[in-house]
Amino acid sequence: DIQMTQSPSSLSASVGDRVTITCRASQDIRNYLAWFQQKPGKAPKSLIYAASSLQSGVPSKFSGSGSGTDFTLTISSLQPEDFATYYCQQYNSYPRTFGQGTKVEIK
Amino acid sequence: EVQLVQSGAEVKKPGESLKISCKGSGYSFSNYWIGWVRQMPGKGLEWMGIIYPGDSDTRYSPSFQGQVTISADKSISTAYLQWSSLKASDTAMYYCARQPSYGGNVDYWGQGTLVTVSS
């Protein structure tokens, strides 16, 4: 199975901050990488696919980059509604695997 | 509007059986894969398996193979996740999610079904 490792596991940030989350795959996954946002008590929401393509309706403050084994999710200007846990997932091969999550908290 | 609506919360005893559901609407249910994801209390997301309702082609994560059964009834646009003998460790939130192709990514998620297994 492909291991996905996110860093950091949690971070504290202020409204307006630029935030970057990293996801590393244990082997080359080309650009088959998705990002999801999960708020407490809610289902995950799809944000990004193919490493850098925004899902329909997702605001442009979210951006993704990377290919191969190293990927990033950036939130350009953190807003109160962005405080959540973010997960990466590889879909290069089965079984699909997720990162352990990064919790973005209010400073 | 694409929607995946899951069945309600369940409370079961160890050893009991259970089948939870995920009903799709707003798209051609038969032509999209449906996956299942587990989230244990306070933990991350785990991919369990996937089914293509059009022909019931099913794949499982090795971690869940033999522990659960995934099925679908395309006539009523519904996918299922079932257990024959629940354990306390099956206590979790379970999500279904739509995937446009076998090699593709998830785009829509169900709202989740909380399964609690306790004596």
PDB file of N, CA and C in Angstrom, chain A residues 18-89:
ATOM      1  N   ARG A  18      -1.606  33.049   5.493  1.00  0.00           N
ATOM      2  CA  ARG A  18      -1.400  32.092   4.395  1.00  0.00           C
ATOM      3  C   ARG A  18      -0.937  30.787   5.035  1.00  0.00           C
ATOM      4  N   VAL A  19      -1.600  29.701   4.691  1.00  0.00           N
ATOM      5  CA  VAL A  19      -1.321  28.414   5.334  1.00  0.00           C
ATOM      6  C   VAL A  19      -0.944  27.393   4.271  1.00  0.00           C
ATOM      7  N   THR A  20       0.088  26.608   4.561  1.00  0.00           N
ATOM      8  CA  THR A  20       0.519  25.553   3.640  1.00  0.00           C
ATOM      9  C   THR A  20       0.611  24.230   4.377  1.00  0.00           C
ATOM     10  N   ILE A  21       0.020  23.206   3.782  1.00  0.00           N
ATOM     11  CA  ILE A  21       0.040  21.843   4.319  1.00  0.00           C
ATOM     12  C   ILE A  21       0.750  20.968   3.301  1.00  0.00           C
ATOM     13  N   THR A  22       1.592  20.076   3.795  1.00  0.00           N
ATOM     14  CA  THR A  22       2.378  19.207   2.921  1.00  0.00           C
ATOM     15  C   THR A  22       1.901  17.766   3.016  1.00  0.00           C
ATOM     16  N   CYS A  23       1.945  17.072   1.910  1.00  0.00           N
ATOM     17  CA  CYS A  23       1.588  15.659   1.837  1.00  0.00           C
ATOM     18  C   CYS A  23       2.665  14.939   1.034  1.00  0.00           C
ATOM     19  N   ARG A  24       3.190  13.873   1.588  1.00  0.00           N
ATOM     20  CA  ARG A  24       4.246  13.115   0.917  1.00  0.00           C
ATOM     21  C   ARG A  24       3.804  11.676   0.720  1.00  0.00           C
ATOM     22  N   ALA A  25       3.987  11.155  -0.483  1.00  0.00           N
ATOM     23  CA  ALA A  25       3.651   9.764  -0.798  1.00  0.00           C
ATOM     24  C   ALA A  25       4.899   8.889  -0.705  1.00  0.00           C
ATOM     25  N   SER A  26       4.689   7.627  -0.336  1.00  0.00           N
ATOM     26  CA  SER A  26       5.822   6.706  -0.168  1.00  0.00           C
ATOM     27  C   SER A  26       6.373   6.232  -1.506  1.00  0.00           C
ATOM     28  N   GLN A  27       5.635   6.480  -2.597  1.00  0.00           N
ATOM     29  CA  GLN A  27       6.136   6.191  -3.936  1.00  0.00           C
ATOM     30  C   GLN A  27       5.479   7.141  -4.922  1.00  0.00           C
ATOM     31  N   ASP A  28       5.975   7.131  -6.139  1.00  0.00           N
ATOM     32  CA  ASP A  28       5.491   8.047  -7.175  1.00  0.00           C
ATOM     33  C   ASP A  28       4.003   7.801  -7.452  1.00  0.00           C
ATOM     34  N   ILE A  29       3.195   8.859  -7.287  1.00  0.00           N
ATOM     35  CA  ILE A  29       1.770   8.757  -7.589  1.00  0.00           C
ATOM     36  C   ILE A  29       1.377   9.707  -8.725  1.00  0.00           C
ATOM     37  N   ARG A  30       2.373  10.137  -9.487  1.00  0.00           N
ATOM     38  CA  ARG A  30       2.155  11.086 -10.599  1.00  0.00           C
ATOM     39  C   ARG A  30       1.417  12.300 -10.042  1.00  0.00           C
ATOM     40  N   ASN A  31       0.244  12.636 -10.566  1.00  0.00           N
ATOM     41  CA  ASN A  31      -0.521  13.757  -9.989  1.00  0.00           C
ATOM     42  C   ASN A  31      -1.871  13.273  -9.453  1.00  0.00           C
ATOM     43  N   TYR A  32      -1.958  11.988  -9.099  1.00  0.00           N
ATOM     44  CA  TYR A  32      -3.217  11.405  -8.649  1.00  0.00           C
ATOM     45  C   TYR A  32      -3.417  11.644  -7.158  1.00  0.00           C
ATOM     46  N   LEU A  33      -3.614  12.901  -6.830  1.00  0.00           N
ATOM     47  CA  LEU A  33      -3.684  13.335  -5.447  1.00  0.00           C
ATOM     48  C   LEU A  33      -4.889  14.254  -5.259  1.00  0.00           C
ATOM     49  N   ALA A  34      -5.682  13.967  -4.242  1.00  0.00           N
ATOM     50  CA  ALA A  34      -6.855  14.780  -3.921  1.00  0.00           C
ATOM     51  C   ALA A  34      -6.731  15.333  -2.510  1.00  0.00           C
ATOM     52  N   TRP A  35      -7.399  16.456  -2.283  1.00  0.00           N
ATOM     53  CA  TRP A  35      -7.467  17.069  -0.956  1.00  0.00           C
ATOM     54  C   TRP A  35      -8.937  17.197  -0.533  1.00  0.00           C
ATOM     55  N   PHE A  36      -9.187  16.931   0.755  1.00  0.00           N
ATOM     56  CA  PHE A  36     -10.526  17.022   1.320  1.00  0.00           C
ATOM     57  C   PHE A  36     -10.482  17.871   2.582  1.00  0.00           C
ATOM     58  N   GLN A  37     -11.602  18.559   2.831  1.00  0.00           N
ATOM     59  CA  GLN A  37     -11.778  19.360   4.037  1.00  0.00           C
ATOM     60  C   GLN A  37     -12.871  18.718   4.876  1.00  0.00           C
ATOM     61  N   GLN A  38     -12.631  18.583   6.164  1.00  0.00           N
ATOM     62  CA  GLN A  38     -13.670  18.050   7.048  1.00  0.00           C
ATOM     63  C   GLN A  38     -13.825  18.958   8.264  1.00  0.00           C
ATOM     64  N   LYS A  39     -15.024  19.475   8.452  1.00  0.00           N
ATOM     65  CA  LYS A  39     -15.344  20.265   9.638  1.00  0.00           C
ATOM     66  C   LYS A  39     -15.929  19.350  10.706  1.00  0.00           C
ATOM     67  N   PRO A  40     -15.803  19.726  11.982  1.00  0.00           N
ATOM     68  CA  PRO A  40     -16.267  18.854  13.063  1.00  0.00           C
ATOM     69  C   PRO A  40     -17.729  18.430  12.895  1.00  0.00           C
ATOM     70  N   GLY A  41     -17.967  17.138  12.993  1.00  0.00           N
ATOM     71  CA  GLY A  41     -19.320  16.605  12.904  1.00  0.00           C
ATOM     72  C   GLY A  41     -19.909  16.579  11.509  1.00  0.00           C
ATOM     73  N   LYS A  42     -19.085  16.871  10.510  1.00  0.00           N
ATOM     74  CA  LYS A  42     -19.570  16.922   9.133  1.00  0.00           C
ATOM     75  C   LYS A  42     -18.842  15.917   8.251  1.00  0.00           C
ATOM     76  N   ALA A  43     -19.446  15.616   7.100  1.00  0.00           N
ATOM     77  CA  ALA A  43     -18.790  14.759   6.118  1.00  0.00           C
ATOM     78  C   ALA A  43     -17.642  15.511   5.457  1.00  0.00           C
ATOM     79  N   PRO A  44     -16.663  14.764   4.955  1.00  0.00           N
ATOM     80  CA  PRO A  44     -15.609  15.427   4.178  1.00  0.00           C
ATOM     81  C   PRO A  44     -16.207  16.113   2.948  1.00  0.00           C
ATOM     82  N   LYS A  45     -15.467  17.099   2.470  1.00  0.00           N
ATOM     83  CA  LYS A  45     -15.843  17.819   1.253  1.00  0.00           C
ATOM     84  C   LYS A  45     -14.644  17.782   0.317  1.00  0.00           C
ATOM     85  N   SER A  46     -14.896  17.505  -0.936  1.00  0.00           N
ATOM     86  CA  SER A  46     -13.816  17.449  -1.919  1.00  0.00           C
ATOM     87  C   SER A  46     -13.395  18.864  -2.312  1.00  0.00           C
ATOM     88  N   LEU A  47     -12.083  19.119  -2.256  1.00  0.00           N
ATOM     89  CA  LEU A  47     -11.559  20.442  -2.599  1.00  0.00           C
ATOM     90  C   LEU A  47     -10.797  20.433  -3.921  1.00  0.00           C
ATOM     91  N   ILE A  48      -9.848  19.514  -4.030  1.00  0.00           N
ATOM     92  CA  ILE A  48      -8.893  19.515  -5.140  1.00  0.00           C
ATOM     93  C   ILE A  48      -8.694  18.089  -5.630  1.00  0.00           C
ATOM     94  N   TYR A  49      -8.543  17.934  -6.957  1.00  0.00           N
ATOM     95  CA  TYR A  49      -8.196  16.666  -7.556  1.00  0.00           C
ATOM     96  C   TYR A  49      -7.081  16.883  -8.564  1.00  0.00           C
ATOM     97  N   ALA A  50      -6.458  15.808  -8.968  1.00  0.00           N
ATOM     98  CA  ALA A  50      -5.317  15.894  -9.894  1.00  0.00           C
ATOM     99  C   ALA A  50      -4.282  16.900  -9.397  1.00  0.00           C
ATOM    100  N   ALA A  51      -4.080  16.887  -8.106  1.00  0.00           N
ATOM    101  CA  ALA A  51      -3.068  17.691  -7.402  1.00  0.00           C
ATOM    102  C   ALA A  51      -3.337  19.188  -7.392  1.00  0.00           C
ATOM    103  N   SER A  52      -3.934  19.728  -8.466  1.00  0.00           N
ATOM    104  CA  SER A  52      -4.038  21.182  -8.541  1.00  0.00           C
ATOM    105  C   SER A  52      -5.354  21.701  -9.118  1.00  0.00           C
ATOM    106  N   SER A  53      -6.290  20.821  -9.458  1.00  0.00           N
ATOM    107  CA  SER A  53      -7.554  21.250 -10.056  1.00  0.00           C
ATOM    108  C   SER A  53      -8.614  21.406  -8.975  1.00  0.00           C
ATOM    109  N   LEU A  54      -9.278  22.567  -8.966  1.00  0.00           N
ATOM    110  CA  LEU A  54     -10.319  22.812  -7.972  1.00  0.00           C
ATOM    111  C   LEU A  54     -11.613  22.106  -8.354  1.00  0.00           C
ATOM    112  N   GLN A  55     -12.254  21.486  -7.363  1.00  0.00           N
ATOM    113  CA  GLN A  55     -13.592  20.956  -7.589  1.00  0.00           C
ATOM    114  C   GLN A  55     -14.525  22.141  -7.853  1.00  0.00           C
ATOM    115  N   SER A  56     -15.601  21.875  -8.564  1.00  0.00           N
ATOM    116  CA  SER A  56     -16.587  22.902  -8.867  1.00  0.00           C
ATOM    117  C   SER A  56     -17.097  23.552  -7.579  1.00  0.00           C
ATOM    118  N   GLY A  57     -17.105  24.874  -7.570  1.00  0.00           N
ATOM    119  CA  GLY A  57     -17.641  25.607  -6.427  1.00  0.00           C
ATOM    120  C   GLY A  57     -16.646  25.891  -5.322  1.00  0.00           C
ATOM    121  N   VAL A  58     -15.444  25.368  -5.423  1.00  0.00           N
ATOM    122  CA  VAL A  58     -14.431  25.605  -4.389  1.00  0.00           C
ATOM    123  C   VAL A  58     -13.747  26.942  -4.648  1.00  0.00           C
ATOM    124  N   PRO A  59     -13.668  27.805  -3.630  1.00  0.00           N
ATOM    125  CA  PRO A  59     -13.089  29.134  -3.868  1.00  0.00           C
ATOM    126  C   PRO A  59     -11.601  29.082  -4.225  1.00  0.00           C
ATOM    127  N   SER A  60     -11.186  30.079  -4.967  1.00  0.00           N
ATOM    128  CA  SER A  60      -9.820  30.110  -5.501  1.00  0.00           C
ATOM    129  C   SER A  60      -8.757  30.402  -4.443  1.00  0.00           C
ATOM    130  N   LYS A  61      -9.170  30.685  -3.205  1.00  0.00           N
ATOM    131  CA  LYS A  61      -8.174  30.833  -2.141  1.00  0.00           C
ATOM    132  C   LYS A  61      -7.476  29.498  -1.850  1.00  0.00           C
ATOM    133  N   PHE A  62      -8.093  28.401  -2.268  1.00  0.00           N
ATOM    134  CA  PHE A  62      -7.458  27.089  -2.138  1.00  0.00           C
ATOM    135  C   PHE A  62      -6.657  26.798  -3.400  1.00  0.00           C
ATOM    136  N   SER A  63      -5.457  26.295  -3.228  1.00  0.00           N
ATOM    137  CA  SER A  63      -4.665  25.880  -4.376  1.00  0.00           C
ATOM    138  C   SER A  63      -3.823  24.680  -3.992  1.00  0.00           C
ATOM    139  N   GLY A  64      -3.530  23.868  -4.977  1.00  0.00           N
ATOM    140  CA  GLY A  64      -2.708  22.688  -4.759  1.00  0.00           C
ATOM    141  C   GLY A  64      -1.593  22.630  -5.777  1.00  0.00           C
ATOM    142  N   SER A  65      -0.511  21.985  -5.392  1.00  0.00           N
ATOM    143  CA  SER A  65       0.606  21.825  -6.309  1.00  0.00           C
ATOM    144  C   SER A  65       1.345  20.543  -5.994  1.00  0.00           C
ATOM    145  N   GLY A  66       2.243  20.183  -6.919  1.00  0.00           N
ATOM    146  CA  GLY A  66       3.090  19.021  -6.707  1.00  0.00           C
ATOM    147  C   GLY A  66       2.842  17.912  -7.708  1.00  0.00           C
ATOM    148  N   SER A  67       3.779  17.000  -7.748  1.00  0.00           N
ATOM    149  CA  SER A  67       3.646  15.779  -8.540  1.00  0.00           C
ATOM    150  C   SER A  67       4.711  14.800  -8.069  1.00  0.00           C
ATOM    151  N   GLY A  68       4.515  13.538  -8.408  1.00  0.00           N
ATOM    152  CA  GLY A  68       5.472  12.533  -7.965  1.00  0.00           C
ATOM    153  C   GLY A  68       5.209  12.092  -6.539  1.00  0.00           C
ATOM    154  N   THR A  69       5.977  12.616  -5.592  1.00  0.00           N
ATOM    155  CA  THR A  69       5.805  12.218  -4.191  1.00  0.00           C
ATOM    156  C   THR A  69       5.507  13.372  -3.247  1.00  0.00           C
ATOM    157  N   ASP A  70       5.675  14.606  -3.682  1.00  0.00           N
ATOM    158  CA  ASP A  70       5.536  15.751  -2.781  1.00  0.00           C
ATOM    159  C   ASP A  70       4.485  16.730  -3.276  1.00  0.00           C
ATOM    160  N   PHE A  71       3.559  17.045  -2.369  1.00  0.00           N
ATOM    161  CA  PHE A  71       2.407  17.854  -2.721  1.00  0.00           C
ATOM    162  C   PHE A  71       2.141  18.881  -1.616  1.00  0.00           C
ATOM    163  N   THR A  72       1.487  19.986  -2.008  1.00  0.00           N
ATOM    164  CA  THR A  72       1.099  20.978  -1.019  1.00  0.00           C
ATOM    165  C   THR A  72      -0.313  21.475  -1.274  1.00  0.00           C
ATOM    166  N   LEU A  73      -0.987  21.825  -0.188  1.00  0.00           N
ATOM    167  CA  LEU A  73      -2.273  22.527  -0.219  1.00  0.00           C
ATOM    168  C   LEU A  73      -2.021  23.875   0.425  1.00  0.00           C
ATOM    169  N   THR A  74      -2.409  24.948  -0.253  1.00  0.00           N
ATOM    170  CA  THR A  74      -2.240  26.289   0.275  1.00  0.00           C
ATOM    171  C   THR A  74      -3.593  26.986   0.374  1.00  0.00           C
ATOM    172  N   ILE A  75      -3.814  27.638   1.497  1.00  0.00           N
ATOM    173  CA  ILE A  75      -4.981  28.506   1.672  1.00  0.00           C
ATOM    174  C   ILE A  75      -4.405  29.921   1.732  1.00  0.00           C
ATOM    175  N   SER A  76      -4.800  30.763   0.780  1.00  0.00           N
ATOM    176  CA  SER A  76      -4.097  32.038   0.612  1.00  0.00           C
ATOM    177  C   SER A  76      -4.380  33.029   1.732  1.00  0.00           C
ATOM    178  N   SER A  77      -5.605  33.075   2.214  1.00  0.00           N
ATOM    179  CA  SER A  77      -5.963  34.014   3.272  1.00  0.00           C
ATOM    180  C   SER A  77      -7.021  33.326   4.133  1.00  0.00           C
ATOM    181  N   LEU A  78      -6.572  32.802   5.255  1.00  0.00           N
ATOM    182  CA  LEU A  78      -7.430  31.956   6.094  1.00  0.00           C
ATOM    183  C   LEU A  78      -8.633  32.744   6.617  1.00  0.00           C
ATOM    184  N   GLN A  79      -9.797  32.147   6.468  1.00  0.00           N
ATOM    185  CA  GLN A  79     -11.030  32.744   6.968  1.00  0.00           C
ATOM    186  C   GLN A  79     -11.639  31.850   8.042  1.00  0.00           C
ATOM    187  N   PRO A  80     -12.547  32.377   8.868  1.00  0.00           N
ATOM    188  CA  PRO A  80     -13.102  31.558   9.953  1.00  0.00           C
ATOM    189  C   PRO A  80     -13.698  30.238   9.479  1.00  0.00           C
ATOM    190  N   GLU A  81     -14.286  30.218   8.292  1.00  0.00           N
ATOM    191  CA  GLU A  81     -14.908  28.989   7.805  1.00  0.00           C
ATOM    192  C   GLU A  81     -13.893  27.946   7.343  1.00  0.00           C
ATOM    193  N   ASP A  82     -12.609  28.311   7.291  1.00  0.00           N
ATOM    194  CA  ASP A  82     -11.572  27.386   6.825  1.00  0.00           C
ATOM    195  C   ASP A  82     -10.958  26.561   7.954  1.00  0.00           C
ATOM    196  N   PHE A  83     -11.324  26.858   9.189  1.00  0.00           N
ATOM    197  CA  PHE A  83     -10.785  26.087  10.299  1.00  0.00           C
ATOM    198  C   PHE A  83     -11.447  24.712  10.287  1.00  0.00           C
ATOM    199  N   ALA A  84     -10.618  23.701  10.065  1.00  0.00           N
ATOM    200  CA  ALA A  84     -11.098  22.339   9.783  1.00  0.00           C
ATOM    201  C   ALA A  84      -9.894  21.407   9.768  1.00  0.00           C
ATOM    202  N   THR A  85     -10.179  20.137   9.493  1.00  0.00           N
ATOM    203  CA  THR A  85      -9.112  19.163   9.272  1.00  0.00           C
ATOM    204  C   THR A  85      -9.041  18.869   7.782  1.00  0.00           C
ATOM    205  N   TYR A  86      -7.820  18.814   7.269  1.00  0.00           N
ATOM    206  CA  TYR A  86      -7.594  18.598   5.839  1.00  0.00           C
ATOM    207  C   TYR A  86      -6.873  17.268   5.629  1.00  0.00           C
ATOM    208  N   TYR A  87      -7.354  16.497   4.659  1.00  0.00           N
ATOM    209  CA  TYR A  87      -6.781  15.194   4.340  1.00  0.00           C
ATOM    210  C   TYR A  87      -6.347  15.157   2.878  1.00  0.00           C
ATOM    211  N   CYS A  88      -5.198  14.539   2.626  1.00  0.00           N
ATOM    212  CA  CYS A  88      -4.840  14.208   1.247  1.00  0.00           C
ATOM    213  C   CYS A  88      -5.168  12.728   1.020  1.00  0.00           C
ATOM    214  N   GLN A  89      -5.333  12.366  -0.230  1.00  0.00           N
ATOM    215  CA  GLN A  89      -5.591  10.969  -0.607  1.00  0.00           C
ATOM    216  C   GLN A  89      -4.967  10.697  -1.963  1.00  0.00           C
TER     217      GLN A  89
END
